[in-house]
Short mmCIF file of C-alpha atoms in Angstrom, two decimals:
data_model
loop_
_atom_site.label_atom_id
_atom_site.label_comp_id
_atom_site.label_asym_id
_atom_site.label_seq_id
_atom_site.Cartn_x
_atom_site.Cartn_y
_atom_site.Cartn_z
CA LYS A 1269 186.27 102.23 27.88
CA LYS A 1270 186.60 105.68 29.43
CA ASP A 1271 188.22 105.34 32.86
CA GLY A 1272 187.91 101.57 32.59
CA ASP A 1273 190.58 98.92 32.39
CA LEU A 1274 188.96 96.67 29.74
CA CYS A 1275 188.57 97.28 26.03
CA HIS A 1276 186.30 95.03 23.94
CA VAL A 1277 188.50 95.04 20.83
CA ALA A 1278 189.14 91.71 19.12
CA SER A 1279 192.78 91.89 18.02
CA GLY A 1280 193.24 90.68 14.46
CA GLY A 1281 189.49 90.32 14.01
CA THR A 1282 187.62 91.24 10.88
CA LYS A 1283 184.47 92.52 12.61
CA CYS A 1284 183.68 95.43 14.87
CA TRP A 1285 182.18 94.01 18.08
CA ALA A 1286 180.26 96.37 20.30
CA VAL A 1287 177.95 96.06 23.27
CA PHE A 1288 174.45 97.16 22.24
CA SER A 1289 173.57 100.05 24.53
CA GLY A 1290 169.90 100.70 23.78
CA ASP A 1291 167.32 100.09 26.50
CA THR A 1292 164.17 100.56 24.42
CA PRO A 1293 164.67 98.09 21.52
CA PRO A 1294 164.68 94.91 23.67
CA ALA A 1295 161.29 95.85 25.15
CA LEU A 1296 159.90 96.72 21.71
CA LEU A 1297 161.25 93.45 20.28
CA CYS A 1298 159.42 91.50 23.00
CA LEU A 1299 156.23 93.21 21.88
CA HIS A 1300 156.85 92.23 18.23
CA ALA A 1301 157.06 95.88 17.17
CA GLU A 1302 157.19 96.91 13.55
CA ILE A 1303 158.68 100.12 12.20
CA GLU A 1304 157.92 102.41 9.31
CA ILE A 1305 160.83 103.84 7.35
CA ALA A 1306 160.36 106.78 4.97
CA SER A 1307 162.39 108.18 2.11
CA ALA A 1308 161.74 110.39 -0.92
CA SER A 1309 160.69 107.26 -2.84
CA GLY A 1310 158.05 106.21 -0.29
CA THR A 1311 157.66 104.24 2.92
CA ARG A 1312 158.29 100.66 3.94
CA ARG A 1313 157.21 98.69 7.00
CA ILE A 1314 159.35 95.93 8.51
CA PRO A 1315 159.49 93.95 11.76
CA LEU A 1316 161.88 95.65 14.20
CA ARG A 1317 163.78 92.34 14.52
CA ASP A 1318 164.81 92.72 10.85
CA PHE A 1319 166.11 96.28 11.39
CA TYR A 1320 169.24 95.32 13.35
CA THR A 1321 172.06 93.50 11.56
CA GLY A 1322 174.30 92.39 14.43
CA GLU A 1323 177.24 94.13 12.75
CA GLY A 1324 179.13 96.75 14.76
CA ASP A 1325 179.83 99.15 11.89
CA ASN A 1326 176.47 98.98 10.13
CA TYR A 1327 174.13 97.88 12.87
CA ARG A 1328 170.89 99.05 11.21
CA LYS A 1329 169.31 98.32 7.84
CA LEU A 1330 168.77 101.98 7.05
CA ARG A 1331 169.90 103.63 3.83
CA PRO A 1332 171.40 107.15 3.95
CA ASP A 1333 168.22 108.69 2.49
CA GLU A 1334 165.87 106.97 4.96
CA LEU A 1335 164.37 108.02 8.29
CA LEU A 1336 162.59 105.88 10.87
CA THR A 1337 159.22 107.61 11.22
CA LYS A 1338 156.94 105.29 13.17
CA ILE A 1339 156.96 102.45 15.71
CA ILE A 1340 153.93 100.17 15.48
CA LEU A 1341 152.95 97.97 18.43
CA PRO A 1342 150.44 95.15 18.16
CA HIS A 1343 147.24 95.59 20.10
CA ALA A 1344 147.94 94.28 23.60
CA SER A 1345 145.14 92.87 25.66
CA SER A 1346 144.87 92.61 29.42
CA GLY A 1347 147.01 90.13 31.26
CA TYR A 1348 150.39 91.21 29.85
CA ARG A 1349 153.24 92.10 32.21
CA GLY A 1350 156.76 93.14 31.30
CA ALA A 1351 160.13 93.99 32.77
CA TYR A 1352 163.58 95.15 31.65
CA ARG A 1353 166.82 94.73 33.55
CA LYS A 1354 170.38 95.68 32.72
CA LEU A 1355 173.80 94.99 34.15
CA ARG A 1356 176.37 97.76 34.13
CA VAL A 1357 179.64 98.41 35.90
CA ARG A 1358 178.59 101.71 37.46
CA GLY A 1359 175.16 102.54 38.81
CA SER A 1360 174.50 105.46 36.48
CA ILE A 1361 175.64 107.07 33.23
CA ASP A 1362 177.12 103.84 31.91
CA TYR A 1363 176.41 101.57 28.98
CA PRO A 1364 174.90 98.24 29.96
CA LEU A 1365 177.10 95.14 29.72
CA ALA A 1366 173.95 93.07 29.29
CA GLY A 1367 170.23 93.73 29.17
CA VAL A 1368 167.15 91.56 29.02
CA ALA A 1369 163.47 92.31 28.45
CA VAL A 1370 160.59 89.94 29.05
CA VAL A 1371 156.85 90.10 28.40
CA ILE A 1372 154.51 87.48 29.86
CA LYS A 1373 150.80 87.03 29.32
CA ARG A 1374 148.87 85.42 32.16
CA SER A 1375 145.47 83.83 32.31
CA ASN A 1376 144.01 82.59 35.59
CA HIS A 1377 147.30 83.54 37.30
CA GLN A 1378 149.27 81.14 35.05
CA PRO A 1379 151.75 82.16 32.33
CA THR A 1380 150.38 81.39 28.86
CA THR A 1381 152.81 83.27 26.60
CA ALA A 1382 156.35 84.58 27.14
CA HIS A 1383 158.69 86.61 24.93
CA GLU A 1384 162.24 87.57 25.83
CA TRP A 1385 165.02 89.50 24.16
CA GLN A 1386 168.63 89.90 25.24
CA ASN A 1387 171.12 92.60 24.30
CA ARG A 1388 174.16 90.82 22.95
#
């Protein structure tokens, strides 16, 4: 909210609502990325889509003793194209109000597969 005139606080609400500000996760989610999480007791591998909770206070499924150590992308073949766009109030150094990533696979100049992900 710094220097702004709008605060995204829900008065009387029971949840913390926040605009997701990351640019990289939407693109990785479109690519069906998986992540590896390590701790003293070992490692686990989960789809990135299962990592985020949607909760403002605890937005990641990561225990205090864990560390994200690896991002795994599926093998992409030729024909894939992607893009990411975001909407923000100022042109630079600002959190996005909204963001969207899209990945499309084409064959013979026609779309055959599409994946999208929106920051919410």
